[in-house]
């Protein structure tokens, strides 16, 4: 061990270069850093180490504070401080000296200073403000080392607020002659894109230049940015597919320098990045996928070495092949590769095979059938990671036939598992499967009871909440509701009569709520019995205050006078003097409501779940009070997190140049920290968090030439003449062409693979496998498939959308199944299908006045459309929808089925969602003033009637509610039914999507189902918000979420602002409140009633935009669409 320490100490001076004298290669035995390291290695206890480090830090503090300390000595002190910090001891007194060392001294000293700063400080540290000028100076330096150090620090720890100050200099470095500078500049821009994507939107063309850089390192760095951008918007980068394929061909062919090889594998991490990018670009795109087939085949062929890095490449190849448009021979090779992984005796490869199988099983169920015995054996594997991944695979293939067996295996694993993360994840999966595929009420209640018992208090709170909501809302059958609730009451009474002390707190809360709500349904159960059981829970020592509150609420619902009065009186007397205010409040409620039956009947309504409870979540009844308080000078409300940030952080750095100084006559005005732009121009240098106004010497008046006089000695002049509204700009209505996909090969020949086969299986495990996968080993019919053969047992009432329970991936179109499942799977099993809306094409002429019908935010140039499909262009330049399928119903035929109140509204083009045999699902959306209506058309093209049609829609970003009576579940052949849904935004996002499931049954056949998705841009939910300037100012003060960004002006001269605002008004349906000189204010609202205000100012040839809203993510989303609208114009 001593030899290792001596070698380490010998190597330290060459790494840290502590002695600047040439020829001094060894660290002397008296070096302070060497003595420190040597002393720590000789210690025998933690206490001795703390004592030594504290003494060392005190010595460092004295030396850094001395004015006689040279830069060379400061460098050595910083290295010692870094070592102390790495051991976990704070050396905050050295932070400022590390910044000084980075600002001064030679290149070596600056290097140590930058290293110390990057290790000491984080992105939110206040001392980073002192580093901005240093970084700016070093970025402009002619010394390559200084430029590299500055770019490294920028890419590691530069905060979002400081990006505008250095962004132009980083952009310049993309053209630097040295490749290392260009590579570091690309990585810095990648960091900027991650933390502030809106600020680098204008330099996407420079990213393309970096992709074509002659240096492989620069090109590799640019792939990080492209992978991130393509994940967010793959349609915008389809034209780069050939470029990425060419790069991958060169990498696989060994055209890169040998320095990029790893264990004789050419640039493996570069291959992995490119494969992930190609998978995103080729998904649901046959033409783009066709370009990739050759290079994917070559990648599979070359990655056959027995090394971990080649296994990683094979895994990414398999994922890519199963993601893009399928090709039969590639699918066979990928299936063989997965089989080799799954059957491997090595744990790492077996895990990789299970991971790949989990990813592709929904698109190719045959693979799970081939390896079902291996999967069952993995459940008994000694490695817990293998068990967990096997359960994840089983979760993906669960259906109504195998749910009981799979859930039992999951619960068995939960009972022996000790990892909290695995428990939380698996408990959520079991709860989801139980609600989705429960065979009967008894099994559902017993399974959820086990989930609550095993999951304990660490489970996610939405699991018990969803369970209680399901019981409260009920289902389609009143009798089923009653049976489910009665069985829940019986089960929970039995549990409380046994050993309730072992039950988790959340389970006790669920039991209390259920008994309080539904124990009256059981006629033979006396309320006194339930009250006594609940009272025993109150007496248990481990019962928490929150659980006691639930119990007291349940007792309040049950007390009706009579024999239970004594129990209620005893409990209320006990807790009416509790130190806990919540328990004291609940006890008083229990006491008074038990004595006043009339008041109790009014407050606690029986069966109140039958009537929807209207709750004013916006607290609009307080609007008048808030307005009066703000007018009287009260401070606007700030959320707790914002107050904490303002207390913890200093004033934000303002990088906007100062404008003209304020006139001296206004110096006496008191302005709050959240100033309205209608009261003061942003050119004064105020930021959103400014608390006072700083005046500069110089001119004492504003230049007001050409500006209307709307201000006086009393402030804003309310009697001024109203400014005329700008001319109405017609909002375009776009037409979109349907997405076209090539037909897959209709037949697929199955060739045997050379994968090793397991030994003769155990008959017991073989029977278990048949239970898992829904078929016996002799059966020729596969009952497994993600589209469940039977509709959900617990299907909520069609009165709105339920809480989203999962965000599982949507599989590729059913072409995969056409290639893989012939003669293997039941023809009635339909694969999951994801259909994205067709891309927006162009706009109608300006003369047509109608609402916007955009479905996608991106616009396609007409020249590109002519090149791809000339038949889509008609004489007047408008893109017409191509309808090459003669069997597909025409748009006009489907539109004729809309109700009369919707037929006159502007609608988008009807988009096909999915097709299952004779059922065709299509959709379009219609614009209304106060909502967006989604119309879903279900067409039956066969002669037979379809039965048990169920359509479920869900979205994480939208509130989806049914606005029409549900059509009959059975409808005759050659007919169309229409479902109508109202869409409003509950969580703003740049693009929002709706996921749905449709299921039906033909007479005498098995049920069928499919999944689909419908994507919408946020812009179609924006409506103008008509407010006056005074109302605008009041609203601005009350909004707490804001963002700032500089946008490109349209045109030059005095009319540039008006032209730019008119474009925003036209594209985004914004309302121009007022334009005064070089400033303008706009307003809009997001459906429903989510306002957003915009202040614009022309500054230095750009448009400085400031958005503010009460909704957290809305300003960022709106600024993104503003950028896109101006770029596309």
PDB file of C-alpha atoms in Angstrom, residues 556-666:
ATOM      1  CA  UNK A 556     -68.853  12.608  11.590  1.00  0.00           C
ATOM      2  CA  UNK A 557     -70.543  11.075   8.552  1.00  0.00           C
ATOM      3  CA  UNK A 558     -71.760   8.068  10.554  1.00  0.00           C
ATOM      4  CA  UNK A 559     -73.159   9.738  13.692  1.00  0.00           C
ATOM      5  CA  UNK A 560     -76.935   9.890  13.493  1.00  0.00           C
ATOM      6  CA  UNK A 561     -77.893   9.961  17.177  1.00  0.00           C
ATOM      7  CA  UNK A 562     -79.114   7.027  19.216  1.00  0.00           C
ATOM      8  CA  UNK A 563     -76.764   4.413  20.645  1.00  0.00           C
ATOM      9  CA  UNK A 564     -73.650   5.864  19.075  1.00  0.00           C
ATOM     10  CA  UNK A 565     -73.949   9.178  20.957  1.00  0.00           C
ATOM     11  CA  UNK A 566     -71.837   7.918  23.855  1.00  0.00           C
ATOM     12  CA  UNK A 567     -68.969   6.909  21.548  1.00  0.00           C
ATOM     13  CA  UNK A 568     -69.131  10.222  19.715  1.00  0.00           C
ATOM     14  CA  UNK A 569     -69.243  12.237  22.950  1.00  0.00           C
ATOM     15  CA  UNK A 570     -66.196  10.456  24.365  1.00  0.00           C
ATOM     16  CA  UNK A 571     -64.146  10.988  21.185  1.00  0.00           C
ATOM     17  CA  UNK A 572     -65.138  14.653  20.781  1.00  0.00           C
ATOM     18  CA  UNK A 573     -64.288  15.419  24.414  1.00  0.00           C
ATOM     19  CA  UNK A 574     -60.898  13.773  24.030  1.00  0.00           C
ATOM     20  CA  UNK A 575     -59.821  15.677  20.914  1.00  0.00           C
ATOM     21  CA  UNK A 576     -61.608  19.013  21.442  1.00  0.00           C
ATOM     22  CA  UNK A 577     -58.650  20.104  23.582  1.00  0.00           C
ATOM     23  CA  UNK A 578     -55.951  18.600  21.328  1.00  0.00           C
ATOM     24  CA  UNK A 579     -52.795  20.587  20.612  1.00  0.00           C
ATOM     25  CA  UNK A 580     -53.291  19.814  16.916  1.00  0.00           C
ATOM     26  CA  UNK A 581     -55.567  22.504  15.471  1.00  0.00           C
ATOM     27  CA  UNK A 582     -56.857  20.234  12.692  1.00  0.00           C
ATOM     28  CA  UNK A 583     -57.899  17.502  15.141  1.00  0.00           C
ATOM     29  CA  UNK A 584     -59.465  20.095  17.406  1.00  0.00           C
ATOM     30  CA  UNK A 585     -61.467  21.452  14.477  1.00  0.00           C
ATOM     31  CA  UNK A 586     -62.613  17.974  13.433  1.00  0.00           C
ATOM     32  CA  UNK A 587     -63.637  17.172  17.011  1.00  0.00           C
ATOM     33  CA  UNK A 588     -65.798  20.297  17.264  1.00  0.00           C
ATOM     34  CA  UNK A 589     -67.415  19.445  13.906  1.00  0.00           C
ATOM     35  CA  UNK A 590     -68.141  15.944  15.175  1.00  0.00           C
ATOM     36  CA  UNK A 591     -69.674  17.300  18.375  1.00  0.00           C
ATOM     37  CA  UNK A 592     -71.970  19.882  16.773  1.00  0.00           C
ATOM     38  CA  UNK A 593     -73.078  17.825  13.765  1.00  0.00           C
ATOM     39  CA  UNK A 594     -73.926  14.842  15.956  1.00  0.00           C
ATOM     40  CA  UNK A 595     -76.275  17.054  17.975  1.00  0.00           C
ATOM     41  CA  UNK A 596     -77.957  18.845  15.050  1.00  0.00           C
ATOM     42  CA  UNK A 597     -79.406  16.376  12.556  1.00  0.00           C
ATOM     43  CA  UNK A 598     -80.826  19.082  10.264  1.00  0.00           C
ATOM     44  CA  UNK A 599     -77.490  20.845   9.945  1.00  0.00           C
ATOM     45  CA  UNK A 600     -75.783  17.535   9.385  1.00  0.00           C
ATOM     46  CA  UNK A 601     -78.214  16.638   6.575  1.00  0.00           C
ATOM     47  CA  UNK A 602     -77.406  19.935   4.819  1.00  0.00           C
ATOM     48  CA  UNK A 603     -73.641  19.709   5.244  1.00  0.00           C
ATOM     49  CA  UNK A 604     -73.107  15.982   4.620  1.00  0.00           C
ATOM     50  CA  UNK A 605     -75.324  14.967   1.733  1.00  0.00           C
ATOM     51  CA  UNK A 606     -75.956  11.308   1.081  1.00  0.00           C
ATOM     52  CA  UNK A 607     -75.107  10.093  -2.431  1.00  0.00           C
ATOM     53  CA  UNK A 608     -73.623  13.436  -3.378  1.00  0.00           C
ATOM     54  CA  UNK A 609     -71.579  11.583  -5.963  1.00  0.00           C
ATOM     55  CA  UNK A 610     -74.693  11.420  -8.149  1.00  0.00           C
ATOM     56  CA  UNK A 611     -74.487  15.157  -8.721  1.00  0.00           C
ATOM     57  CA  UNK A 612     -71.326  16.856  -9.963  1.00  0.00           C
ATOM     58  CA  UNK A 613     -69.954  19.289  -7.407  1.00  0.00           C
ATOM     59  CA  UNK A 614     -69.119  22.665  -8.895  1.00  0.00           C
ATOM     60  CA  UNK A 615     -65.968  24.184  -7.432  1.00  0.00           C
ATOM     61  CA  UNK A 616     -64.661  27.626  -8.339  1.00  0.00           C
ATOM     62  CA  UNK A 617     -60.977  26.739  -8.352  1.00  0.00           C
ATOM     63  CA  UNK A 618     -59.988  30.205  -9.583  1.00  0.00           C
ATOM     64  CA  UNK A 619     -61.651  31.896  -6.551  1.00  0.00           C
ATOM     65  CA  UNK A 620     -63.241  34.416  -8.894  1.00  0.00           C
ATOM     66  CA  UNK A 621     -65.535  35.630  -6.120  1.00  0.00           C
ATOM     67  CA  UNK A 622     -62.477  37.345  -4.623  1.00  0.00           C
ATOM     68  CA  UNK A 623     -61.661  39.346  -7.758  1.00  0.00           C
ATOM     69  CA  UNK A 624     -63.351  42.479  -6.497  1.00  0.00           C
ATOM     70  CA  UNK A 625     -61.559  42.347  -3.165  1.00  0.00           C
ATOM     71  CA  UNK A 626     -58.184  41.795  -4.861  1.00  0.00           C
ATOM     72  CA  UNK A 627     -58.714  44.673  -7.309  1.00  0.00           C
ATOM     73  CA  UNK A 628     -59.623  47.070  -4.500  1.00  0.00           C
ATOM     74  CA  UNK A 629     -56.619  46.009  -2.447  1.00  0.00           C
ATOM     75  CA  UNK A 630     -54.218  46.447  -5.379  1.00  0.00           C
ATOM     76  CA  UNK A 631     -55.709  49.856  -6.152  1.00  0.00           C
ATOM     77  CA  UNK A 632     -55.140  50.823  -2.518  1.00  0.00           C
ATOM     78  CA  UNK A 633     -51.447  49.997  -2.821  1.00  0.00           C
ATOM     79  CA  UNK A 634     -51.321  46.419  -1.604  1.00  0.00           C
ATOM     80  CA  UNK A 635     -48.485  44.256  -2.899  1.00  0.00           C
ATOM     81  CA  UNK A 636     -49.469  41.600  -5.471  1.00  0.00           C
ATOM     82  CA  UNK A 637     -49.456  38.001  -4.325  1.00  0.00           C
ATOM     83  CA  UNK A 638     -46.310  35.988  -4.926  1.00  0.00           C
ATOM     84  CA  UNK A 639     -46.235  32.179  -4.665  1.00  0.00           C
ATOM     85  CA  UNK A 640     -44.151  30.708  -1.834  1.00  0.00           C
ATOM     86  CA  UNK A 641     -41.428  29.418  -4.158  1.00  0.00           C
ATOM     87  CA  UNK A 642     -41.000  32.880  -5.688  1.00  0.00           C
ATOM     88  CA  UNK A 643     -40.752  34.500  -2.264  1.00  0.00           C
ATOM     89  CA  UNK A 644     -38.128  31.977  -1.220  1.00  0.00           C
ATOM     90  CA  UNK A 645     -36.116  32.573  -4.400  1.00  0.00           C
ATOM     91  CA  UNK A 646     -36.187  36.334  -3.876  1.00  0.00           C
ATOM     92  CA  UNK A 647     -35.019  35.927  -0.297  1.00  0.00           C
ATOM     93  CA  UNK A 648     -32.273  33.468  -1.230  1.00  0.00           C
ATOM     94  CA  UNK A 649     -30.928  35.198  -4.306  1.00  0.00           C
ATOM     95  CA  UNK A 650     -29.716  38.694  -5.013  1.00  0.00           C
ATOM     96  CA  UNK A 651     -31.118  40.928  -7.729  1.00  0.00           C
ATOM     97  CA  UNK A 652     -31.035  39.189 -11.097  1.00  0.00           C
ATOM     98  CA  UNK A 653     -28.420  40.309 -13.595  1.00  0.00           C
ATOM     99  CA  UNK A 654     -29.872  42.681 -16.192  1.00  0.00           C
ATOM    100  CA  UNK A 655     -28.062  42.479 -19.508  1.00  0.00           C
ATOM    101  CA  UNK A 656     -30.228  45.040 -21.344  1.00  0.00           C
ATOM    102  CA  UNK A 657     -28.488  48.310 -22.245  1.00  0.00           C
ATOM    103  CA  UNK A 658     -29.699  51.425 -20.470  1.00  0.00           C
ATOM    104  CA  UNK A 659     -31.934  53.760 -22.419  1.00  0.00           C
ATOM    105  CA  UNK A 660     -32.645  57.420 -21.900  1.00  0.00           C
ATOM    106  CA  UNK A 661     -32.752  58.621 -18.318  1.00  0.00           C
ATOM    107  CA  UNK A 662     -36.040  59.561 -16.697  1.00  0.00           C
ATOM    108  CA  UNK A 663     -37.047  63.201 -16.405  1.00  0.00           C
ATOM    109  CA  UNK A 664     -36.336  64.715 -13.019  1.00  0.00           C
ATOM    110  CA  UNK A 665     -40.008  65.508 -12.580  1.00  0.00           C
ATOM    111  CA  UNK A 666     -40.751  61.813 -12.272  1.00  0.00           C
TER     112      UNK A 666
END
